[in-house]
Short mmCIF file of C-alpha atoms and ligand atoms in Angstrom, two decimals:
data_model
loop_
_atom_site.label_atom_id
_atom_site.label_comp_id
_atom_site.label_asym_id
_atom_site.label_seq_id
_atom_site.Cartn_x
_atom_site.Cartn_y
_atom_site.Cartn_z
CA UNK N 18 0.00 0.00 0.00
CA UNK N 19 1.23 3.47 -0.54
CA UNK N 20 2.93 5.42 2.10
CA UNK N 21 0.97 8.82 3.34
CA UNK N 22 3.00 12.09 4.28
CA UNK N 23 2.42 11.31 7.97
CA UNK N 24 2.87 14.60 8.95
CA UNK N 25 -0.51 15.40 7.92
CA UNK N 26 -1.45 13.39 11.05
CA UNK N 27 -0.47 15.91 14.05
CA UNK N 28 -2.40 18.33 11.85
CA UNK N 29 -5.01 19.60 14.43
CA UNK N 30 -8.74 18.69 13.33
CA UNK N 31 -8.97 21.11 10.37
CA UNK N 32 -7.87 24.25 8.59
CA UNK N 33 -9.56 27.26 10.56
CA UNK N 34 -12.14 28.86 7.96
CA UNK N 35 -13.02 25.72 6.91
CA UNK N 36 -13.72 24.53 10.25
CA UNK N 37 -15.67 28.01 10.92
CA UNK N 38 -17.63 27.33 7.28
CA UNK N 39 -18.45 23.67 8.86
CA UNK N 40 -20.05 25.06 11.80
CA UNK N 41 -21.94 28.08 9.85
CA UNK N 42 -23.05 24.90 7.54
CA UNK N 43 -24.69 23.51 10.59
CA UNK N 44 -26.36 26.13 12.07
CA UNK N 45 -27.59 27.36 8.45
CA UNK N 46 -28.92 23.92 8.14
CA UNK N 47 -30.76 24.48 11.38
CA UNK N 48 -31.79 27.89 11.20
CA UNK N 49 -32.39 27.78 7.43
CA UNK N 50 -33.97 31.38 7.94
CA UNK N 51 -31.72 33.31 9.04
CA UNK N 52 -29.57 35.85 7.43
CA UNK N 53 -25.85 35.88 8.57
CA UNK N 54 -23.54 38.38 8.21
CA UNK N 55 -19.85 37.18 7.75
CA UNK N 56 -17.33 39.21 9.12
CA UNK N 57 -15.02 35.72 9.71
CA UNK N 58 -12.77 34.99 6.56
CA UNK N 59 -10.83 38.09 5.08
CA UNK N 60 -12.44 37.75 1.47
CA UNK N 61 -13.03 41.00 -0.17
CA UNK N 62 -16.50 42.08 -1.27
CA UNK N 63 -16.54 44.71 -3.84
CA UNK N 64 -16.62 44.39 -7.43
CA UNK N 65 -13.23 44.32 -8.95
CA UNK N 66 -11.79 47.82 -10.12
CA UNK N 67 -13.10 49.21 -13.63
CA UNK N 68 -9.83 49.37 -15.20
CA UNK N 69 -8.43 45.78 -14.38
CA UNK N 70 -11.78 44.87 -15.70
CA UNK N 71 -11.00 46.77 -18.81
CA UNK N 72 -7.93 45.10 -19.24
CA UNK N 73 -8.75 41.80 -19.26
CA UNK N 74 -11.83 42.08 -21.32
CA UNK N 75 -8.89 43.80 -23.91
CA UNK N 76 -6.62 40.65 -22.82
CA UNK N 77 -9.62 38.01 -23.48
CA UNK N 78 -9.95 39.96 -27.03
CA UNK N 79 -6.35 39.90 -27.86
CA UNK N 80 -6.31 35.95 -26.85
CA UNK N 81 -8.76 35.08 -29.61
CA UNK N 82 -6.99 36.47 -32.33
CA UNK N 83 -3.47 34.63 -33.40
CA UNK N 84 -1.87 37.65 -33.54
CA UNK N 85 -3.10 38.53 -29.60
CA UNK N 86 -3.14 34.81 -28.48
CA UNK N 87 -0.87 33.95 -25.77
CA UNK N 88 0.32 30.12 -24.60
CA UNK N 89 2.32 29.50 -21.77
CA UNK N 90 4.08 32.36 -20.44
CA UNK N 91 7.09 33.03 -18.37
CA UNK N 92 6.87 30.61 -15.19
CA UNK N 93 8.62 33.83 -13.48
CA UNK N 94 5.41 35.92 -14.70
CA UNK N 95 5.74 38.67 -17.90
CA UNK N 96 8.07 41.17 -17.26
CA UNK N 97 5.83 43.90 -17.83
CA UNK N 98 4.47 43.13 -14.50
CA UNK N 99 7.17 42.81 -12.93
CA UNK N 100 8.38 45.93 -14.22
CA UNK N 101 5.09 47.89 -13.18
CA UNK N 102 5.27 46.31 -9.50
CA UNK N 103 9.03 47.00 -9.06
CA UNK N 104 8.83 50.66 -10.28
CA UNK N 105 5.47 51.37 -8.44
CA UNK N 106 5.58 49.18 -4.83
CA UNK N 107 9.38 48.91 -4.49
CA UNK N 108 11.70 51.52 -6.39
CA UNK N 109 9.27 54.35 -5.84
CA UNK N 110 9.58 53.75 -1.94
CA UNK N 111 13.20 53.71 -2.20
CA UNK N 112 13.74 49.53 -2.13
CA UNK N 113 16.24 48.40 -4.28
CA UNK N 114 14.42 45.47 -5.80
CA UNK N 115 14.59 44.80 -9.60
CA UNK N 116 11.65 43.35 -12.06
CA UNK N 117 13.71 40.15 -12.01
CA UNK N 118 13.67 39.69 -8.21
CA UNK N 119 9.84 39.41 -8.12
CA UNK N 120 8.03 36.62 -8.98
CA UNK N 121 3.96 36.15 -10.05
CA UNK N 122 1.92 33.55 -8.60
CA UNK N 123 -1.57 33.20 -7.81
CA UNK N 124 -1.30 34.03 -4.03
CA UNK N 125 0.53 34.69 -1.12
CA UNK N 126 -0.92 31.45 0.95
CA UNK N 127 0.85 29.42 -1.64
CA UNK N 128 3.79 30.57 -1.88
CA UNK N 129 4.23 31.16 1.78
CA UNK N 130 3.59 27.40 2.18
CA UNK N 131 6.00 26.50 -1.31
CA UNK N 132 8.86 28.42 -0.38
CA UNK N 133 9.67 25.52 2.05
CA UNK N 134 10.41 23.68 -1.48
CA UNK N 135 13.88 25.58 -1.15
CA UNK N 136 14.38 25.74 2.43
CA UNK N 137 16.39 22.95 4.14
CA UNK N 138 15.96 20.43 7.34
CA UNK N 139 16.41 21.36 11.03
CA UNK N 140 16.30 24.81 10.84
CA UNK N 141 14.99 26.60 14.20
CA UNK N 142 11.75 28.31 12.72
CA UNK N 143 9.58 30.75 14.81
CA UNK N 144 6.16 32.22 14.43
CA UNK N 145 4.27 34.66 16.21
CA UNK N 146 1.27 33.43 18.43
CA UNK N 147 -1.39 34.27 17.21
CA UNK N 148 -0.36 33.45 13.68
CA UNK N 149 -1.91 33.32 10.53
CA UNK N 150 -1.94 29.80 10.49
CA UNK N 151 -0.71 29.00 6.58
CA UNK N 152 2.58 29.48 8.24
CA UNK N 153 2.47 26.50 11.13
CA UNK N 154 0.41 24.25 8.80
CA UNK N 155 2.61 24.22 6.23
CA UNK N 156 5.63 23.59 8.62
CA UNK N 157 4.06 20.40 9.89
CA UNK N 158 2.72 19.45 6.87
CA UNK N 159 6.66 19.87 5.80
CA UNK N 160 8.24 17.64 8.74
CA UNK N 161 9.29 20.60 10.55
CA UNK N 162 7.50 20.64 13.70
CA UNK N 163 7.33 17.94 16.09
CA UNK N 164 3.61 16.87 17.08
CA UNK N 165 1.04 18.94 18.63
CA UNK N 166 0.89 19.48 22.38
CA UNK N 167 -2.43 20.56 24.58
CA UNK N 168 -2.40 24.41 24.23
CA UNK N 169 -2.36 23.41 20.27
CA UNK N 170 1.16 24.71 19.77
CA UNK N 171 3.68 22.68 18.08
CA UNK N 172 6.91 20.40 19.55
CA UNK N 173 9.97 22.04 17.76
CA UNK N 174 8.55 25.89 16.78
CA UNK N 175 9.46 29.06 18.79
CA UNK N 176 6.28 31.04 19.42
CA UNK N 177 6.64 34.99 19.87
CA UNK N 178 3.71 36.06 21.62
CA UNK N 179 1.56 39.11 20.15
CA UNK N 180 -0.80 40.61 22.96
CA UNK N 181 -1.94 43.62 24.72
CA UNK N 182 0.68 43.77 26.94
CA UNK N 183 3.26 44.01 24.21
CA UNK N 184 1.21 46.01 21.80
CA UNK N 185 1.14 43.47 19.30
CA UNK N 186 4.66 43.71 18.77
CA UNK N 187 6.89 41.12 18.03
CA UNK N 188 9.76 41.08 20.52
CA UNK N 189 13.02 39.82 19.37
CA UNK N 190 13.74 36.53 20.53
CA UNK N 191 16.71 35.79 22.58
CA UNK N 192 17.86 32.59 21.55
CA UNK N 193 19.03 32.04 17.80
CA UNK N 194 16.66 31.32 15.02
CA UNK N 195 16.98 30.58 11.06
CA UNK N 196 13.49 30.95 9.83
CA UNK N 197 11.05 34.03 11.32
CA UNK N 198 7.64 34.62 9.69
CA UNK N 199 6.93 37.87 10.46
CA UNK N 200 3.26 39.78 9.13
CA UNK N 201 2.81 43.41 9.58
CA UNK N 202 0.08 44.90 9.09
CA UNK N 203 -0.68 41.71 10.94
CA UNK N 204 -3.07 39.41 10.73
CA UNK N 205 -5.00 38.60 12.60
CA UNK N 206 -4.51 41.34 15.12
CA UNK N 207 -4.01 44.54 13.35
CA UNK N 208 -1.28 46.00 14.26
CA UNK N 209 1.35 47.25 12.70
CA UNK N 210 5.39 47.67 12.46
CA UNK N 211 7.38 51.32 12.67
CA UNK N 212 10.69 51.31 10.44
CA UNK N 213 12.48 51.07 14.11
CA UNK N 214 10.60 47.94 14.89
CA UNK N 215 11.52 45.73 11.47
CA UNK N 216 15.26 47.57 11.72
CA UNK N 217 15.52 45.57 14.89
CA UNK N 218 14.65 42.14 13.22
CA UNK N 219 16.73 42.73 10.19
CA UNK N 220 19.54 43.27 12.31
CA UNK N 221 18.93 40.36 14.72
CA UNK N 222 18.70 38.23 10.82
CA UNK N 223 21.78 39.66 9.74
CA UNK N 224 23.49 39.09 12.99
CA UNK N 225 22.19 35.36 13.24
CA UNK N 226 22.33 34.56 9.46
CA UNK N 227 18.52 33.94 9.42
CA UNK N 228 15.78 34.59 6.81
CA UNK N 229 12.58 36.50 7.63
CA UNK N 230 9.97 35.55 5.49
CA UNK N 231 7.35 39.05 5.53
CA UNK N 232 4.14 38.84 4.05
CA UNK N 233 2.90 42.56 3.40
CA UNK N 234 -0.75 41.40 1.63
CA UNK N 235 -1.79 43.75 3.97
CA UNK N 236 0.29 46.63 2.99
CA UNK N 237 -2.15 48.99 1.37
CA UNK N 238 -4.11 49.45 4.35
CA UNK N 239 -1.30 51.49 6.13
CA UNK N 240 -2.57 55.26 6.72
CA UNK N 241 0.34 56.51 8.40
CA UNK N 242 2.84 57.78 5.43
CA UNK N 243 6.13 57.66 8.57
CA UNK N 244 5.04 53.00 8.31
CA UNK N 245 7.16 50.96 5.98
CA UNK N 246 5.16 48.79 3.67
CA UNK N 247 8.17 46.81 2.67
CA UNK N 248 10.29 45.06 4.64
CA UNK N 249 12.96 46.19 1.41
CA UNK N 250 12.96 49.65 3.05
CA UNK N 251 14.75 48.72 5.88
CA UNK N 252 18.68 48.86 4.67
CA UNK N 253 20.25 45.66 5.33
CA UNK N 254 17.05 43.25 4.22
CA UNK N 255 18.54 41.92 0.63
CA UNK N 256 20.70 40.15 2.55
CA UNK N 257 18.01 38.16 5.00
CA UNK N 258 14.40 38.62 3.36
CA UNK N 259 11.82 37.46 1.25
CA UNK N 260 8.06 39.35 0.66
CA UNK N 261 5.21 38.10 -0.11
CA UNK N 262 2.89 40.10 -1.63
CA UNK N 263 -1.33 40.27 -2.98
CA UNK N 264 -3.50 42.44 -5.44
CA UNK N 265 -6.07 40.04 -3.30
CA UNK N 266 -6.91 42.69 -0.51
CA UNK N 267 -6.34 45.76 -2.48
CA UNK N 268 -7.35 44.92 -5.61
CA UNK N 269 -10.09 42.67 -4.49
CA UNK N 270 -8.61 39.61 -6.53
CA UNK N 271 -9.20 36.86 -3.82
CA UNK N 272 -11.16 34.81 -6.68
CA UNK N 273 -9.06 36.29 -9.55
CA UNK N 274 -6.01 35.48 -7.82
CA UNK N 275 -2.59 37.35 -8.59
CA UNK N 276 0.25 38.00 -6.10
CA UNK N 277 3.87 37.96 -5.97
CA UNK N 278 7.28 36.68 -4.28
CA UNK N 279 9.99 39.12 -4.11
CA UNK N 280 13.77 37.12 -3.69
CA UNK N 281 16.43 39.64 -3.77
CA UNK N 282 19.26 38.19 -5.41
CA UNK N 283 22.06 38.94 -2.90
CA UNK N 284 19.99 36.01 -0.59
CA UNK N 285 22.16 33.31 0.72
CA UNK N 286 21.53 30.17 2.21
CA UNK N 287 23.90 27.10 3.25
CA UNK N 288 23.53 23.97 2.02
CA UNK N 289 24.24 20.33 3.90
CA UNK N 290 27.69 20.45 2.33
CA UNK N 291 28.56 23.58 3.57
CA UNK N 292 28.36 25.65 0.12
CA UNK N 293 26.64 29.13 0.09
CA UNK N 294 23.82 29.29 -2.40
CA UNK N 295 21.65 32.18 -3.54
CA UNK N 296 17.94 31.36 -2.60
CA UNK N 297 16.78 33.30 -5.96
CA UNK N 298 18.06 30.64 -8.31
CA UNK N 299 16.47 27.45 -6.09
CA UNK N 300 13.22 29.72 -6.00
CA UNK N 301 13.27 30.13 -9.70
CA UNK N 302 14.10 26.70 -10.69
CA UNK N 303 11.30 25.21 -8.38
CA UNK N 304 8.93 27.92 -10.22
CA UNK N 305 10.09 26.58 -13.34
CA UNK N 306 9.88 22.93 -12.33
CA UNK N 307 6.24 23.19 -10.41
CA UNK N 308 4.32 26.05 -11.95
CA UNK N 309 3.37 27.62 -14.71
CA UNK N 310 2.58 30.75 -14.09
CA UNK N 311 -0.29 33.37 -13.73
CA UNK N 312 -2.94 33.62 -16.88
CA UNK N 313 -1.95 36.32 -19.14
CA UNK N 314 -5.67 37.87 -18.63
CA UNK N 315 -5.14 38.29 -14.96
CA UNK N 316 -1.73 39.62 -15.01
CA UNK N 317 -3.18 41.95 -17.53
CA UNK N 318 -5.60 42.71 -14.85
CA UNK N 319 -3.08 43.31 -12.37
CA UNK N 320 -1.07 45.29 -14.18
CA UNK N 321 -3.26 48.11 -14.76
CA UNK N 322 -3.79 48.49 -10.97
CA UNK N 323 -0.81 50.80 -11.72
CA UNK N 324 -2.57 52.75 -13.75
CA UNK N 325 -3.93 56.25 -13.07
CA UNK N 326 -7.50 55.11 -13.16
CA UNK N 327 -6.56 51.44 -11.71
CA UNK N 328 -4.27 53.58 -8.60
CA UNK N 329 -7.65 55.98 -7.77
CA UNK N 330 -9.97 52.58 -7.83
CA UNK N 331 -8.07 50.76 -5.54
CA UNK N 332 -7.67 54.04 -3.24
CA UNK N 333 -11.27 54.12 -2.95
CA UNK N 334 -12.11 50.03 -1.91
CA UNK N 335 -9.25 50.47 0.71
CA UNK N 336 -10.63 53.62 1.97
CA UNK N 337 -14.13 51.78 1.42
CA UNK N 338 -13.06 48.53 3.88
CA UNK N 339 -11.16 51.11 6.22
CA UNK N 340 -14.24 53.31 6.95
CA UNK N 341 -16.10 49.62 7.70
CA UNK N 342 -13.12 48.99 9.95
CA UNK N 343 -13.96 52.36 11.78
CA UNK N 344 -16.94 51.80 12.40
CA UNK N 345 -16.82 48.50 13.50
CA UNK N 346 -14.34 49.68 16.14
CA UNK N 347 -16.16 52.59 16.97
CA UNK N 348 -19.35 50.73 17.78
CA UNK N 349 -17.61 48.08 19.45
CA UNK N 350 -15.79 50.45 21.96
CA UNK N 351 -18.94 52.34 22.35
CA UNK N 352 -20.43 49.44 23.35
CA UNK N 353 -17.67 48.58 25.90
CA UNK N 354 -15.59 45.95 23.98
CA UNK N 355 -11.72 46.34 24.27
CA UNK N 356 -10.72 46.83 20.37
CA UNK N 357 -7.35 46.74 18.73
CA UNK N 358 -6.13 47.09 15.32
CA UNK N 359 -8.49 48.62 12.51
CA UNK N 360 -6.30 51.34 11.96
CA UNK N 361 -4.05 50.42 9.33
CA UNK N 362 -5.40 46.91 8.73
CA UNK N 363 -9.02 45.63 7.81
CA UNK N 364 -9.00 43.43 10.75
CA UNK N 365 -10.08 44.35 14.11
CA UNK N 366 -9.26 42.59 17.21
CA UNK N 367 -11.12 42.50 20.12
CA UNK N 368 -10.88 40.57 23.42
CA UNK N 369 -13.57 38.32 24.13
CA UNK N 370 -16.06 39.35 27.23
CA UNK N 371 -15.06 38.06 30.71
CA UNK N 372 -16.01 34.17 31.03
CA UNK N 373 -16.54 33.48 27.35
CA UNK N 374 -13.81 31.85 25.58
CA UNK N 375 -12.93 32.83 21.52
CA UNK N 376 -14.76 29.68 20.04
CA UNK N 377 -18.27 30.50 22.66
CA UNK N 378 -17.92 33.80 22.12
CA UNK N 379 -18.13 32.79 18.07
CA UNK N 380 -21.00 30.26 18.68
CA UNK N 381 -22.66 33.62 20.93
CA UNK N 382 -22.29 35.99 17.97
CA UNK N 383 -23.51 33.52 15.58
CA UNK N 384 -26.30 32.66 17.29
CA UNK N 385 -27.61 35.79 18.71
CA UNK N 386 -26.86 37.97 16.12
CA UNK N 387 -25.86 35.61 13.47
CA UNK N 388 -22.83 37.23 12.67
CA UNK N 389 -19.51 35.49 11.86
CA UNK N 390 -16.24 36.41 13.40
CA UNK N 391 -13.05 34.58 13.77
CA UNK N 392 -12.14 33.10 16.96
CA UNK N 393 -8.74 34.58 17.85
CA UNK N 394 -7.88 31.17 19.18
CA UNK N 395 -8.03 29.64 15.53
CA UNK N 396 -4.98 31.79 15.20
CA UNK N 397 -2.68 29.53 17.85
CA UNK N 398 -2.91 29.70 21.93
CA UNK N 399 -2.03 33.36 22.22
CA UNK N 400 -5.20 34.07 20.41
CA UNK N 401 -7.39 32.94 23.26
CA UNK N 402 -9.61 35.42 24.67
CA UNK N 403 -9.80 37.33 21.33
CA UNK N 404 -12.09 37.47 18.54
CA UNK N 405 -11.49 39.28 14.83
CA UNK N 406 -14.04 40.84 12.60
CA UNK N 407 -13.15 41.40 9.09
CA UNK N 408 -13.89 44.56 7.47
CA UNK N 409 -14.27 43.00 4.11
CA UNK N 410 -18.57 43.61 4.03
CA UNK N 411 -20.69 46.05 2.62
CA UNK N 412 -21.34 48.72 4.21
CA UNK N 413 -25.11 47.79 5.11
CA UNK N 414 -24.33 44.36 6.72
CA UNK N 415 -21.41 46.47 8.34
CA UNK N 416 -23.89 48.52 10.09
CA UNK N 417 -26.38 46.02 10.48
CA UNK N 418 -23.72 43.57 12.49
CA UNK N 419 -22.69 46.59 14.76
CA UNK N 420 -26.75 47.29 15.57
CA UNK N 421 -27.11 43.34 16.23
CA UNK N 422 -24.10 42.93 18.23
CA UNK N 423 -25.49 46.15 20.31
CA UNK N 424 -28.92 44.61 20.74
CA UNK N 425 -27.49 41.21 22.34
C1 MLT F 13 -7.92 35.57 6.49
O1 MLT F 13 -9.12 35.70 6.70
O2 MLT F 13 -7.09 35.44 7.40
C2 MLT F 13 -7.45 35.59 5.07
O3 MLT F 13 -8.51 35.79 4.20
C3 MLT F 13 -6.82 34.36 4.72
C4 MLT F 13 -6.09 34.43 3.44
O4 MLT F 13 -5.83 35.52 2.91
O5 MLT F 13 -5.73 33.37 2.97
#
C-alpha cells in the first residue's frame, strides 16, 4: 500500500475557515432562515476595479486572435508586471528590488507554504502566536514541527507572543533562530510595524544569518505615510528577506487570484555540504519545475492596478473597507468591547467578554446575532480570549452587524 506524508497526522482537526464554514453549515442547516452576516474569513466584497476589468476584457480579445493569443508564459510571470510592480511598490519607496527579483503567482498562501520547497531540514523556525496559520500548517505538513501538544502549539517551533501587553509587537527573541515569519500589518490582530521595529529584526537576521519571510498582503491598508510597507525599506534586508505580496486585498482579486514573491538576489543560504547558495536561483528553478505561471488575462488585470485610473480605484475600496473597519471599532468600543487594530489593517481585534472563551464567544455571535467572526484562538494559543471581525462587508451588513451585536 502506498505510504501517506504522515505529517498530515499531528495536523489539528482542520484548517480554521473551513472549520468556521463547517459550523456556519450547521447552524444554516438548522436555522435555514436566518440571514448571517460574515465578518469571519478576510475575502473581499466589492466588485473588482473598472480598469483591471477593462484590461482583461482587452486581454480576453487579444487571446482570440493569433496575432493577440498567448500560450504558456514566463513561469517567473511577464516582465511587464514585474516591471510595473518594481517601479510602483518597491523603487518608488526607495527599495532596491529589480523586475527580475519578483516573482507572479496566484497568491501569497501558496507561496508562503511552497517556499519551504527551497528551504532545508532542522532549521529553528519561529512564528508569532497568534499566527496566521498557513505558516504552522505548512511547517508540519513539511516535517518541521514535532507533534502537537495541549495548548495546540507545536513540539519544535518558537512562538513569539503578540498581545496587549506588548502592543502586538513582536519582541526579538533571545535565543538564535533561522526561519522568522513575520506579518505586519498583521493578521490577525491589526497591528502594525514602525521602520524602528523591522530595523531591529533585520539586524537580529543579519546578525544570526537567518531569513525573515514578511508577508505585506496587507500593505495597502497602512494610513500613516512615517510605516514601511516593505520590509525592502529597511537597509540591510537583501541580505536576510523574502516578501510576499497580494493584489487580493487591495485589488479585491481573492477569486481572480494574482500576487507575488519578491527574492532579492544577494539572498544566501547554506547547504548540507557547507556551500553558500543564492535562494533566488532554487526559488526560480522550483517555479520553473512546479508552476506555470499566472494567466496572461489576470496579469493583464493586475497590471493596470498601476494605472492612473486602476491607482484611484483601488484608493477608494481600501478607503471603502477602512471606513467599515472604523466603524466596527467605533461601535464596538462604544459598546464597551476592548478593540485593537483597525487602523491600518481591515481586521479588528477585540478581546472576548469576561467568562466566554474565543470559540463561545463565536457560537454567541452567531447565534444571537448571526454574525460570523473569527475566533482569535483559531490563530494559535495566544489568540485565546480574542475574537477578529473582518472589514471585508458592505457597508449595510457592516452597520447592520454593529446594531445586532449592540442589541445582544
Ligand atoms: C484571512 O481571513 O485570514 C485571510 O482571508 C486568509 C487568506 O488571505 O488566505
Amino acid at each position: 500500500m502506498v505510504q501517506i506524508n504522515s505529517n498530515y497526522l499531528k495536523l489539528k482537526a482542520g484548517y480554521l475557515f473551513p472549520e468556521i464554514a463547517r459550523r456556519v453549515n450547521t447552524f444554516s442547516e438548522a436555522n435555514p432562515q436566518s440571514n448571517l452576516i460574515r465578518l469571519g474569513i478576510g475575502d473581499v466584497t466589492e466588485p473588482l476595479p473598472q480598469a483591471c476589468c477593462e484590461a482583461m476584457k482587452k486581454a480576453i480579445e487579444e487571446m482570440s486572435s493569433y496575432s493577440g493569443f498567448h500560450g504558456y508564459g514566463p513561469e517567473q510571470g511577464y516582465l511587464w508586471l514585474r516591471e510595473s510592480i518594481a517601479k510602483n511598490d518597491f523603487q518608488s519607496r526607495g527599495c532596491e528590488i529589480s523586475a527580475e527579483e519578483i516573482f507572479i503567482s496566484d497568491g501569497s498562501k501558496c507561496d508562503s507554504s511552497n517556499i519551504l520547497d527551497i528551504l532545508g531540514d532542522g532549521n529553528r523556525i519561529a512564528v508569532t502566536d497568534p499566527v496566521y496559520p498557513v505558516y504552522v500548517d505548512s511547517n508540519v505538513m513539511a516535517g518541521q514541527t514535532g507533534s502537537a501538544i495541549s495548548s495546540g502549539r507545536y513540539k519544535g517551533l518558537s512562538y513569539i507572543p503578540l498581545n496587549a501587553e506588548n502592543g502586538f509587537q513582536a519582541e526579538i527573541p533571545s535565543e538564535s533562530i533561522d526561519l522568522i515569519y513575520l506579518c505586519f500589518p498583521n493578521n490577525p490582530t491589526g497591528a502594525v510595524a514602525s521602520k524602528n521595529q523591522l530595523a531591529r529584526w533585520v539586524d537580529y537576521a543579519v546578525k544570526n544569518e537567518a531569513l525573515i519571510l514578511f508577508d505585506a498582503a496587507y500593505e495597502s491598508f497602512i494610513q500613516d505615510s512615517s510605516l514601511p510597507h516593505s520590509i525592502f525599506e529597511i537597509d540591510g534586508s537583501r541580505e536576510c528577506a523574502i516578501e510576499f505580496r497580494s493584489f487580493s486585498k487591495n485589488a479585491g482579486f481573492t477569486g481572480t487570484r494574482c500576487a507575488c514573491t519578491v527574492i532579492p538576489k544577494s539572498l544566501k543560504g547554506k547547504a548540507s555540504n557547507g556551500e553558500v547558495v543564492d535562494l533566488w536561483s532554487l526559488w526560480n528553478r522550483r517555479q520553473s519545475t512546479k508552476f506555470n505561471g499566472v494567466s496572461y488575462i489576470v496579469q493583464r488585470g493586475a497590471e493596470a492596478v498601476y494605472s492612473v485610473e486602476g491607482q484611484a480605484q483601488i484608493q477608494k475600496l481600501v478607503n471603502f473597507y477602512m471606513e467599515n473597519a472604523e466603524i466596527i471599532r467605533t461601535d464596538l468600543c462604544k459598546l464597551g468591547y476592548k478593540v485593537y487594530g483597525g487602523e491600518h489593517a481591515p481586521y479588528v481585534w477585540i478581546e472576548t467578554p469576561k467568562g466566554q472563551d474565543s470559540w463561545e464567544f463565536f457560537d454567541f455571535l452567531l447565534n444571537k446575532a448571526n454574525v460570523i467572526g473569527t475566533p482569535g484562538s483559531g490563530f494559535g494559543a495566544a489568540g485565546e480570549g480574542y475574537f477578529r471581525l473582518s472589514a471585508f462587508n458592505s457597508r449595510t451588513n457592516v452597520k447592520e452587524a454593529m446594531q445586532r451585536i449592540s442589541g445582544i
